[in-house]
Coordinates of C-alpha atoms in Angstrom, one line a residue:
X221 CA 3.6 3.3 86.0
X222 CA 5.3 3.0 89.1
X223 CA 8.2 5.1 90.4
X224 CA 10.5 2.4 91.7
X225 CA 13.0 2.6 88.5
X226 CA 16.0 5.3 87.8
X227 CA 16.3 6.2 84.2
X228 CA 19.2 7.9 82.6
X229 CA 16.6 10.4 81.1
X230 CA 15.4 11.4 85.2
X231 CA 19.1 11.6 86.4
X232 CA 19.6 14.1 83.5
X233 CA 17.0 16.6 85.3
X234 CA 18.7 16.4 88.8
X235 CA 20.6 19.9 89.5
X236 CA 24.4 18.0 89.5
X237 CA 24.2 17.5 85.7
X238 CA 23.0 20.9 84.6
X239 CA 26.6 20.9 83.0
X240 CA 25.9 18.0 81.1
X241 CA 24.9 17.0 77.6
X242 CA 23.5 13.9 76.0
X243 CA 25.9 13.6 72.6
X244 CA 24.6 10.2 71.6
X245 CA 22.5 7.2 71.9
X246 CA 19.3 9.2 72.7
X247 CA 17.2 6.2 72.6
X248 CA 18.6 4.7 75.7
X249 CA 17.2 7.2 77.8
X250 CA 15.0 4.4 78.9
X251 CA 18.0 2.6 80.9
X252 CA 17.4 1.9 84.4
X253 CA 20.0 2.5 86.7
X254 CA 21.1 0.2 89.4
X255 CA 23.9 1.7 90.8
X256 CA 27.3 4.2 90.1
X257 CA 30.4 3.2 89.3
X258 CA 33.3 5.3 89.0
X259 CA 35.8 3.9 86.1
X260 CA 39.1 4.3 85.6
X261 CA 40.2 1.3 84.3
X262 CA 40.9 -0.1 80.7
X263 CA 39.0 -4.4 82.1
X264 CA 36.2 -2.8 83.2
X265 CA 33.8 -5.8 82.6
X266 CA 35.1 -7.2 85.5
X267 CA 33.9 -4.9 87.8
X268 CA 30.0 -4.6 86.4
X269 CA 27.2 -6.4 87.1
X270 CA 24.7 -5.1 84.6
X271 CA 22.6 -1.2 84.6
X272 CA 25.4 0.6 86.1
X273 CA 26.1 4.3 85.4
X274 CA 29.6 4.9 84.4
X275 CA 31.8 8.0 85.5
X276 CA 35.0 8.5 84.2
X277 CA 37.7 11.7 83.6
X278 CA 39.2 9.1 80.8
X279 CA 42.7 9.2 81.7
X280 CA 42.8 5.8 80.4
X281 CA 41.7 6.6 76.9
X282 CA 43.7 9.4 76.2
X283 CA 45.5 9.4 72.9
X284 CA 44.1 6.1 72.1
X285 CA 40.9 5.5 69.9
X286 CA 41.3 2.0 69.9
X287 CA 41.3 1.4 73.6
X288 CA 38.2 3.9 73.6
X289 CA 36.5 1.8 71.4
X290 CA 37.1 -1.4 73.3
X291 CA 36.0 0.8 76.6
X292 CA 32.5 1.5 74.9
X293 CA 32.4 -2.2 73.5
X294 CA 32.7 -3.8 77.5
X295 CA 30.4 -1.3 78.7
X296 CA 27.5 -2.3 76.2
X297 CA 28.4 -6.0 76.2
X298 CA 28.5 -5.6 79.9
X299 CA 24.8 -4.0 79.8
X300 CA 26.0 -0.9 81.2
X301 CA 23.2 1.7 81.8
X302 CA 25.4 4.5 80.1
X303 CA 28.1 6.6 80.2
X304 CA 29.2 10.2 81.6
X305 CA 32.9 11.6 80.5
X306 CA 34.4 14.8 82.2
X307 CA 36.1 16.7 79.1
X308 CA 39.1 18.5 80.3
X309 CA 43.1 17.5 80.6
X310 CA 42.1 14.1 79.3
X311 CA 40.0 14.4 76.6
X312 CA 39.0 17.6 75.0
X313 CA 36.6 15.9 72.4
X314 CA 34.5 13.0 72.3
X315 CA 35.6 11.0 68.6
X316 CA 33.1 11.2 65.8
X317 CA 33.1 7.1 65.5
X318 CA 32.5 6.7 69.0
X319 CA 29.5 8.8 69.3
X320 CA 28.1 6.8 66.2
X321 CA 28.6 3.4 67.7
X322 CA 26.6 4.6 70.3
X323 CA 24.0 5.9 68.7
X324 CA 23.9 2.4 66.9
X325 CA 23.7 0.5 70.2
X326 CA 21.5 3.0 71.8
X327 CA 24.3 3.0 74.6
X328 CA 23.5 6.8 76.2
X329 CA 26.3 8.7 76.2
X330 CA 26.8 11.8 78.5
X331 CA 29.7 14.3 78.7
X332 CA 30.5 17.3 81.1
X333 CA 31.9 20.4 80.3
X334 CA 32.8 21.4 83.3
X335 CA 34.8 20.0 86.5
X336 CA 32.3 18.1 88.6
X337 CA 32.8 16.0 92.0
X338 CA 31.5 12.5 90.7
X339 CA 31.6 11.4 94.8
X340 CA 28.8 14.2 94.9
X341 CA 27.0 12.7 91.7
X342 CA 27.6 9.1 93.7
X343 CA 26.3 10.0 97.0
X344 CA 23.3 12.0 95.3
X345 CA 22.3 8.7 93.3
X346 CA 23.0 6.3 95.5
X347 CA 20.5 8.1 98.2
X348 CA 17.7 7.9 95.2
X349 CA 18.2 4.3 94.8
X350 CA 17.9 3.8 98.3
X351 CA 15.2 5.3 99.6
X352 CA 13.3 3.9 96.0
X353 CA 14.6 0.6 97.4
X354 CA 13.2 1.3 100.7
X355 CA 9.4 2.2 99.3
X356 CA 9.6 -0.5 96.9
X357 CA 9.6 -3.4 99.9
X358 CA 7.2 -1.7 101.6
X359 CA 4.3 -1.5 98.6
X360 CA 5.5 -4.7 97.3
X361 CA 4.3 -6.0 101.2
X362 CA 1.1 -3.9 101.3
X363 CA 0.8 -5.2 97.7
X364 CA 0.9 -9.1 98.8
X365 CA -1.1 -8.8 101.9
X366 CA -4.1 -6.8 99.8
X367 CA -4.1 -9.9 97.2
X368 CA -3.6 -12.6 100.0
X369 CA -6.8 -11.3 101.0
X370 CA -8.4 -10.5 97.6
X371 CA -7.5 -14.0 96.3
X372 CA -10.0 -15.4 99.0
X373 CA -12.7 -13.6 97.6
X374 CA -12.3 -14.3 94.1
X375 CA -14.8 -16.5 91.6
X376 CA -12.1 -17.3 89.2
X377 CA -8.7 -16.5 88.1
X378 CA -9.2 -13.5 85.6
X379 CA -10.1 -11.4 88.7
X380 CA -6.5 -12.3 90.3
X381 CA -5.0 -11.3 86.9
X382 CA -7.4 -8.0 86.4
X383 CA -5.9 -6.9 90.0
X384 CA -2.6 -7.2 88.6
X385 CA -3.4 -5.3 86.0
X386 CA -4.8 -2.2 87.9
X387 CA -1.9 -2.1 90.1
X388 CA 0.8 -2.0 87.4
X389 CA -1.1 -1.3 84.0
X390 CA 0.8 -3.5 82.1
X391 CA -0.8 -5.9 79.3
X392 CA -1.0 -9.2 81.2
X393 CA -1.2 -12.3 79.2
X394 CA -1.6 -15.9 80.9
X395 CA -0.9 -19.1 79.0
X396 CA -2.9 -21.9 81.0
X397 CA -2.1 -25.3 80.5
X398 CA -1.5 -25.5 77.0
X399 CA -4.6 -23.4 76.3
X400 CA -5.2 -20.4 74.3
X401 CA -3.3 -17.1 75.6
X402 CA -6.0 -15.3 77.6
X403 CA -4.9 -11.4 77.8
X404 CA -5.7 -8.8 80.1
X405 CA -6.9 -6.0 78.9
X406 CA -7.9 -7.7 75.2
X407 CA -5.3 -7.3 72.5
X408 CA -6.2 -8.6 68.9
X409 CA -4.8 -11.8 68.2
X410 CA -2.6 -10.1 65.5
X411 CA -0.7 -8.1 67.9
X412 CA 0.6 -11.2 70.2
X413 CA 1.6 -12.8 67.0
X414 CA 3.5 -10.1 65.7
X415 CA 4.9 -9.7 69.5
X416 CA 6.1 -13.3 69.0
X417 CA 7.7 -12.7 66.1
X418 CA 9.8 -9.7 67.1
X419 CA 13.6 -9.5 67.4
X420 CA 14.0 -10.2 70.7
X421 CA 16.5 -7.8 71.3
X422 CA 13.7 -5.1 70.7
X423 CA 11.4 -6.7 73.4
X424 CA 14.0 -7.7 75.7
X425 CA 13.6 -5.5 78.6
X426 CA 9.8 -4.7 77.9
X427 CA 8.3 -8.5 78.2
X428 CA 9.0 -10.9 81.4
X429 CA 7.4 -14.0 82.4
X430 CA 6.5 -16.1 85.3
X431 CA 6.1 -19.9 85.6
X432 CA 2.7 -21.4 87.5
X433 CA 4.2 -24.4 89.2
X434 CA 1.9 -26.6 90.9
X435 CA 3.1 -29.3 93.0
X436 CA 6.6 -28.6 91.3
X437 CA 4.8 -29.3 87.9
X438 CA 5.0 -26.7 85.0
X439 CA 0.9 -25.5 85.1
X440 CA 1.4 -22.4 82.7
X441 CA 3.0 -18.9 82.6
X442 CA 1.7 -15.3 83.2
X443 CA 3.5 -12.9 80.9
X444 CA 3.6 -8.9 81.1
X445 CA 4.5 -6.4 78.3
X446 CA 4.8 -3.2 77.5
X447 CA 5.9 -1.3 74.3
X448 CA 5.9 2.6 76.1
X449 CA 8.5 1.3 78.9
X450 CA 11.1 -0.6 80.1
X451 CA 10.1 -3.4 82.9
X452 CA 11.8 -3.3 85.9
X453 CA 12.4 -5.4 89.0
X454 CA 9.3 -3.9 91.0
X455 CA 7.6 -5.3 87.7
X456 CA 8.7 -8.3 88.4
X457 CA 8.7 -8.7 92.0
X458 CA 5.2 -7.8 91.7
X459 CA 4.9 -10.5 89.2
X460 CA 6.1 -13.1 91.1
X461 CA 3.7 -12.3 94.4
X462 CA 0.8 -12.1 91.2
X463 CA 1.5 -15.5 90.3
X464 CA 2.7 -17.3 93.8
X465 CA -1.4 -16.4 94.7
X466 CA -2.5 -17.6 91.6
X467 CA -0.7 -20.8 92.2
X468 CA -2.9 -21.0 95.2
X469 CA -5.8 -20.6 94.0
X470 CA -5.8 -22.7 91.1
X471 CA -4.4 -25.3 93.5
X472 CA -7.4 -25.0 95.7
X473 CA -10.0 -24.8 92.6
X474 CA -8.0 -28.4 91.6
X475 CA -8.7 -29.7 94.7
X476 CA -12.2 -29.2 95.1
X477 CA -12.7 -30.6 91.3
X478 CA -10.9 -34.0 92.2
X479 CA -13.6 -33.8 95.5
X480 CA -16.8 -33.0 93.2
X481 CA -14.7 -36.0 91.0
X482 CA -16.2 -38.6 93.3
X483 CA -19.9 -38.1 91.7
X484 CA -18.2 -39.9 89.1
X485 CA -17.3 -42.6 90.7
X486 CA -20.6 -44.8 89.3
X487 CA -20.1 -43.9 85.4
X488 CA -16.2 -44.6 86.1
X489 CA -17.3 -48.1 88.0
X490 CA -19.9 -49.4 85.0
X491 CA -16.8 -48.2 82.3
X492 CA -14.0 -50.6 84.0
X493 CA -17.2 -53.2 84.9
X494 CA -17.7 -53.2 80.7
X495 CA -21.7 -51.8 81.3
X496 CA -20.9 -48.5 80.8
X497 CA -22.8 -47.8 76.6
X498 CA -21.1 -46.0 73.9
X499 CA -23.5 -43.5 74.4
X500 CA -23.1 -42.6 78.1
X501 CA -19.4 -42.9 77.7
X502 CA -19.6 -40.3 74.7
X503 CA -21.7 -38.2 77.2
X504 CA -19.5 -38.5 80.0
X505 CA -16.2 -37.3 77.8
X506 CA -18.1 -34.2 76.8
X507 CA -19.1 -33.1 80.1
X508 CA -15.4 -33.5 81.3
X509 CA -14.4 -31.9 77.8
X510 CA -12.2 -35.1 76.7
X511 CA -11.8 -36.3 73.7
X512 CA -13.9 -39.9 73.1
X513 CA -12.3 -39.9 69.8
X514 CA -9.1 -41.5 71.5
X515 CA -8.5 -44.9 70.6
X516 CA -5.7 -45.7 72.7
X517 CA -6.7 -46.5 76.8
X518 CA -4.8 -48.3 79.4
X519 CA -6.3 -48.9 83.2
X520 CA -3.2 -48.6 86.1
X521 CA -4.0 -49.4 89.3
X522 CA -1.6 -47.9 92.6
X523 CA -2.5 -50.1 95.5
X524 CA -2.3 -48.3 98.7
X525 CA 0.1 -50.4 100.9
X526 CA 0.6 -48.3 103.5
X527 CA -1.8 -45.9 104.9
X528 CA -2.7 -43.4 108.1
X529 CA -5.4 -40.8 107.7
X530 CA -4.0 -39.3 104.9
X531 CA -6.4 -37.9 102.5
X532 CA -5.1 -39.2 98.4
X533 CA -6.7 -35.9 97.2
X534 CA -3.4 -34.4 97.2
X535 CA -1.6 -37.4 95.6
X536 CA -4.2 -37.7 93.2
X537 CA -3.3 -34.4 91.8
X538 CA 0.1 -34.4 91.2
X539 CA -0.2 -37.6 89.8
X540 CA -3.0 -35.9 87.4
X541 CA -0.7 -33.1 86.4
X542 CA 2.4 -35.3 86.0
X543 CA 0.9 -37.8 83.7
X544 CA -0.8 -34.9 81.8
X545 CA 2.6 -33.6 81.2
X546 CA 3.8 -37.3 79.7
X547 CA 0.4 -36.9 77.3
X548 CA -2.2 -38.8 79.2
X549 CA -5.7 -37.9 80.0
X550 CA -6.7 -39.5 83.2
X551 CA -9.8 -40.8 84.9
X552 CA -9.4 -41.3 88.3
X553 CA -11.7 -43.9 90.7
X554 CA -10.8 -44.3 94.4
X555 CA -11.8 -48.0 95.3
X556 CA -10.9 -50.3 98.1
X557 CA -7.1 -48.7 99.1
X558 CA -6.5 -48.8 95.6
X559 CA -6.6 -45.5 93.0
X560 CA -7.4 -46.6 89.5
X561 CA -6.2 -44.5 86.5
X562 CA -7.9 -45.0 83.4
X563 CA -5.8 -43.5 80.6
X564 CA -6.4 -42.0 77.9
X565 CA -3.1 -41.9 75.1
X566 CA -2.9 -38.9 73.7
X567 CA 0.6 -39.9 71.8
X568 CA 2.4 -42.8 69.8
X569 CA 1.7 -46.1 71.3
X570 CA 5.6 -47.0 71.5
X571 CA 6.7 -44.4 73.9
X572 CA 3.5 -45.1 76.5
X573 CA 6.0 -48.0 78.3
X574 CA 8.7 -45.2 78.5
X575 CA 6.2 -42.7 79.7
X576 CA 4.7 -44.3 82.5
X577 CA 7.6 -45.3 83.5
X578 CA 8.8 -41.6 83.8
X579 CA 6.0 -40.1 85.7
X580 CA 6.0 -43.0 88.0
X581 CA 9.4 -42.3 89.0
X582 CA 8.6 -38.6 89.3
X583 CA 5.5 -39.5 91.4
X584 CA 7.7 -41.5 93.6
X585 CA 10.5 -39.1 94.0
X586 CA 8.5 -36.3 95.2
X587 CA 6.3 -38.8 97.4
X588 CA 8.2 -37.1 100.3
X589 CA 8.2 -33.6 99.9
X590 CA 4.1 -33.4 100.2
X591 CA 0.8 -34.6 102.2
X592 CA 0.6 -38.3 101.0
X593 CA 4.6 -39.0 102.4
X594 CA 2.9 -41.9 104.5
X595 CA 1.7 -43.2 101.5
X596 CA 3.6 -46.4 100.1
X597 CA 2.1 -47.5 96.5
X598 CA 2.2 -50.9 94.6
X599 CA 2.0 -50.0 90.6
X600 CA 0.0 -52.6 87.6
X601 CA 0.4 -51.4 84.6
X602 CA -3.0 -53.5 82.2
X603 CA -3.3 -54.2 78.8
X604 CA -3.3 -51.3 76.0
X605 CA -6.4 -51.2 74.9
X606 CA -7.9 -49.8 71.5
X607 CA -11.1 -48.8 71.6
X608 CA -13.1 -47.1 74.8
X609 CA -15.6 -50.4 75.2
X610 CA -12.2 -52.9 75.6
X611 CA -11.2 -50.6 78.9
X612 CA -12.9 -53.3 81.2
X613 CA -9.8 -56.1 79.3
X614 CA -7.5 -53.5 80.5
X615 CA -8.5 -53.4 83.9
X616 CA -8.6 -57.2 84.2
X617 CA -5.4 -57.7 83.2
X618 CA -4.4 -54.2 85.7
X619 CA -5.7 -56.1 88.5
X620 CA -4.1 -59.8 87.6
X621 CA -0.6 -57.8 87.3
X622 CA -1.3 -56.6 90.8
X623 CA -1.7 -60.3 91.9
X624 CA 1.3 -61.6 90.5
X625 CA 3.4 -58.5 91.6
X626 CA 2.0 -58.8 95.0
X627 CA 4.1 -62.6 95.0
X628 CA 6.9 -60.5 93.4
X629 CA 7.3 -56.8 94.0
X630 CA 10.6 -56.7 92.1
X631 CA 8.9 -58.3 88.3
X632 CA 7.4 -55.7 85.9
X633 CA 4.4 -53.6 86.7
X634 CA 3.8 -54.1 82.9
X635 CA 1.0 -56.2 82.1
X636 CA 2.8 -57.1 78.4
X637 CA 5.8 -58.0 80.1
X638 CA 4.6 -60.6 82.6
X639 CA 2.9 -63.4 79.4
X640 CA 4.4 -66.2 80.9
X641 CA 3.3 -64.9 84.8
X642 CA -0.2 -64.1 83.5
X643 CA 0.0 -67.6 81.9
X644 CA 0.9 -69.5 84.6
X645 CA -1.8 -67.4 87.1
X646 CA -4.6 -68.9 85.2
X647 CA -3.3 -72.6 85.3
X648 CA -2.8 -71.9 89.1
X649 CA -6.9 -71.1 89.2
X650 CA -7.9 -74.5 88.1
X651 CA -7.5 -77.6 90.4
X652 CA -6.9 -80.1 87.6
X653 CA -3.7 -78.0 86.7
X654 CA -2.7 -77.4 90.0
X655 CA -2.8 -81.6 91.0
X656 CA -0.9 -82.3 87.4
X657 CA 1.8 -80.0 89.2
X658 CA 1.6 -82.6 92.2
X659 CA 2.0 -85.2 90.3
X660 CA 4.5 -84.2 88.2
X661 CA 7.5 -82.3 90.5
X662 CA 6.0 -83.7 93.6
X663 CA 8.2 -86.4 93.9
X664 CA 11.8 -84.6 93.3
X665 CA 10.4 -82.0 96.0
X666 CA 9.2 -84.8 98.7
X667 CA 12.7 -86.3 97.9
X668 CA 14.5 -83.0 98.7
X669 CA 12.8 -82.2 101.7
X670 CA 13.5 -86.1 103.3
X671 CA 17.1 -86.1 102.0
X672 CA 18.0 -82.3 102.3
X673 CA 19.0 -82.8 98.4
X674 CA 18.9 -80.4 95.3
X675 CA 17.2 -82.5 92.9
X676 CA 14.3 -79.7 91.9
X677 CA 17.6 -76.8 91.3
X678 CA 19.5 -80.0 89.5
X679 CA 16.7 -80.6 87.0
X680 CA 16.0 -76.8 86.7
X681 CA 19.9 -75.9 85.7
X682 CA 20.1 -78.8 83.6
X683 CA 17.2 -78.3 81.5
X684 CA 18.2 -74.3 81.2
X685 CA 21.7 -75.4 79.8
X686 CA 19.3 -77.4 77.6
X687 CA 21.3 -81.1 79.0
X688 CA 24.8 -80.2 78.7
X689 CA 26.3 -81.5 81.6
X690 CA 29.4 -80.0 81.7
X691 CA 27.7 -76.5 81.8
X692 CA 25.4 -77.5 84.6
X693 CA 28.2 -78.7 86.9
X694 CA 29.8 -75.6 86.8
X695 CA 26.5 -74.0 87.5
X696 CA 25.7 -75.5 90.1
X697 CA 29.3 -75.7 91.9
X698 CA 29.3 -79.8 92.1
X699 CA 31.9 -82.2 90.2
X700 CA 30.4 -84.3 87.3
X701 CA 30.1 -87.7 89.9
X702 CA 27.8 -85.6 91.7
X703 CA 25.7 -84.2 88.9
X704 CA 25.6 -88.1 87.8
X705 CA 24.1 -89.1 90.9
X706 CA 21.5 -86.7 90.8
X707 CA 20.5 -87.0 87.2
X708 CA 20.1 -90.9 87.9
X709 CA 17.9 -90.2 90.9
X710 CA 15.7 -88.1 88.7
X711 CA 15.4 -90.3 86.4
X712 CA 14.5 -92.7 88.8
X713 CA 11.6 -90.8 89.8
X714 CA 10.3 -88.7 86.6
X715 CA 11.0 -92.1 84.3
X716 CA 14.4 -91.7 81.8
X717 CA 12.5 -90.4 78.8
X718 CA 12.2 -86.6 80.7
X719 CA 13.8 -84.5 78.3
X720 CA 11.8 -85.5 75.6
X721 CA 10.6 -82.2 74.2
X722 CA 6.9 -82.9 74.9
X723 CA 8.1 -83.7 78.6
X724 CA 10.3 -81.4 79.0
X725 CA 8.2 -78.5 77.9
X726 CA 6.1 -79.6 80.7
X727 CA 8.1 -79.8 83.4
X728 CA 9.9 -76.1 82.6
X729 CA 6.1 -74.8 82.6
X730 CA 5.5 -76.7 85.8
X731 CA 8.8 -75.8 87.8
X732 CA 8.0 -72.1 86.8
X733 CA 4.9 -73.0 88.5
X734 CA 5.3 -74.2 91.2
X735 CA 8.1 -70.8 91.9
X736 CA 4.9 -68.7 91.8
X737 CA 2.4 -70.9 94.2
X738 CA 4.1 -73.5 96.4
X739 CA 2.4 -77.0 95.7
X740 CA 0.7 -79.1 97.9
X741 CA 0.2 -82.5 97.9
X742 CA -2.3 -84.5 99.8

């Protein structure tokens, strides 16, 4: 135990309250005091800031039991560390009720039968908490540079956690990333539970916890308790160093997996490439202790736009951790300036959309704050896959996304929400399609270039307000005599049947068309 904490049970030893007498709430001996505060007023929750020790002659309760009650009320609501009453002119006797509501709150409650200079007691405290102060900074600083050095020595985490251990002995317990609690010294399984399921009032001030952020990400917590003391703030500055250095060190462990990761690279190649056998995959899962039971995948590929000498390692692991925490299991392959994620869902299939969505904009809000800030990222999203041997659909359709998005950074990174774009990519890869384009819209665009005219917009409005004229003028800004003339000119050169549905359905594919890939004509 260490020595940086006052108690209301050590004050009551020092030689300036050999007058004095605990009358109630014995079990708050425990109290740790902060500071002295000398009260004479009936608001004093005002003034209090939590594990102050109370002086007061009680002027302001004389004659009153009400008020007293109140007084004691404010002080326990106000966390006060107890209470110490000068009986004399003010009050002779402490009341029977108020000694029993403070036995109930366990709200120590101290009187002196004699005059005594409370500046002394003030001074004389005061110059305790000090010089504790004082020696608490200086072995909390010896403290971090020992483990600063300790931590590069280490061969896993539980030694970080046993140090913290010796230097406070305090039951440690450290909740890793959604794992089982591991606890420092061992407890029985039993105890935790019934920990957990105690008031929390009762464990209050004898359990604390600090988060492991990495990369700003929630990683796990390290917990300390004790049932023979109250924690303090030496606990838990201690606590905090503890866990700050554990943070490191799981940080660095994390970064050397996602190096050794690149021995993967050939199994992770074969899987997206469809050669990869049930077998090998199944083998592969277990070694990386995944579940190949998962029957939900989906390949997304972040194409590196934008790059110095940065080294993706870093970006690669906050990426990990902040799709793990939206319930994805990734695989990750570096590959031509381009990281590919293969995903494995680990929730409902409706929320994935949402999901992605989420830690891509949590990806891309933090891009500045670490090493990859130089990095600029273009997102395809492939098809949602449902069964491990269909990843290699996934990634074709990840990597057509890409392609259209490239022509269009602001459309969808969603593969499902690009049909038609997907659609009209594969026409654009056969020649035949491409010279039906030619031949179809050619004609209204030649005219448009030679005669600076709108025919190709025209034809596009009118066939979105599905013919009706008036609409389309308005549209388009041009009185109806206009909007004549250019229908007749397009008639002229498409022929007068083409808004005939079979036409028509052709063109609106082929204007779409020819907005994705400009057409040529020879």
């Amino acid at each position: 135990m260490n020595d940086f904490s006052l108690t209301v049970s050590e004050v009551m030893t020092k030689k300036l309250f050999s007058s004095a007498r605990l009358i109630a709430g014995a079990k708050g001996q425990l109290n740790v005091i902060k500071w002295v505060h000398i009260v004479e007023s009936l608001d004093a929750a005002k003034l209090l800031k939590g594990n102050e020790l109370i002086l007061t002659t009680g002027i302001h309760l004389k004659d009153n039991e009400e008020i007293f009650k109140q007084f004691i009320h404010q002080l326990i609501a106000s966390k006060a560390a107890g209470l110490c009453i000068e009986l004399g002119n003010s009050i002779q006797e402490i009341p029977h009720f108020i000694q029993q509501m403070a036995t109930d709150y366990q709200f120590p409650l101290i009187i002196f039968h004699k005059e005594v200079a409370f500046v002394e007691i003030t001074q004389d405290i005061h110059s305790m908490l000090i010089n504790q102060q004082y020696e608490m900074i200086k072995n909390l600083e010896d403290y971090a540079q020992q483990l600063n050095k300790y931590t590069l020595t280490v061969n896993n985490y539980e030694q970080i956690l046993m140090h913290l251990y010796k230097h406070l002995g305090l039951q440690v317990i450290f909740t890793f990333n959604g794992q089982k609690p591991i606890f420092i010294p061992n407890i029985y399984q039993e105890k935790y539970e019934a920990m957990q399921q105690a008031n929390p009032d009762d464990v209050e001030n004898h359990f604390i916890q600090c988060d492991v952020n990495i990369f700003n990400q929630y990683y796990g917590e390290v917990c300390l308790f004790s049932s023979q003391r109250v924690l303090n703030e030496y606990d838990a500055l201690i606590l905090d160093r503890t866990v700050i250095a554990l943070s490191q060190y799981l940080l660095r462990e994390l970064y050397i997996e996602e190096k050794k990761g690149m021995e993967d690279r050939e199994i992770l190649d074969n899987w997206l490439n469809g050669k990869a056998t049930i077998e090998e995959l199944t083998h592969f899962m277990q070694d990386h202790h995944a579940s190949s039971a998962s029957n939900r995948w989906i390949v997304m590929i972040h194409q590196i736009q934008k790059r110095k000498s940065s080294d993706v390692t870093y970006y690669k692991l906050f990426a990990r951790n902040v799709l793990e925490k939206f319930g994805f299991y990734p695989f990750i392959l570096e590959k031509n300036s381009q990281l590919i994620f293969i995903l494995a869902d680990l929730r409902e299939q409706e929320s994935y959309k949402q999901r992605i969505e989420q830690a891509l904009a949590q990806i891309h809000d933090n891009n500045s704050k670490y090493k990859y800030a130089d990095l600029n990222f273009l997102y395809a999203v492939g098809k949602y896959v449902s069964h491990i041997q269909t990843v290699k659909n996934s990634y074709t359709t990840a990597n057509d996304t890409l392609e259209i998005r490239w022509k269009s950074q602001e459309l969808s990174c969603f593969y499902e929400d690009l049909h038609l774009h997907h659609l009209i990519l594969h026409l654009q890869k056969s020649p035949s399609v491409m010279d039906m384009i030619a031949e179809t819209i050619y004609p209204l665009i030649e005219y448009d270039q030679k005669h600076n005219s709108q025919l190709v917009e025209t034809l596009k409005v009118y066939l979105q307000t599905n013919g009706l004229k008036k609409e389309t003028s308005e549209r388009l800004f041009i009185v109806r005599q206009t909007l004549y003339h250019r229908l007749e000119k397009i008639e002229q050169l498409l022929g007068h049947d083409f808004m005939k549905p079979e036409k028509r359905l052709t063109l609106e594919l082929m204007l779409f068309a020819s907005e994705l890939l400009p057409v040529v004509h020879e």
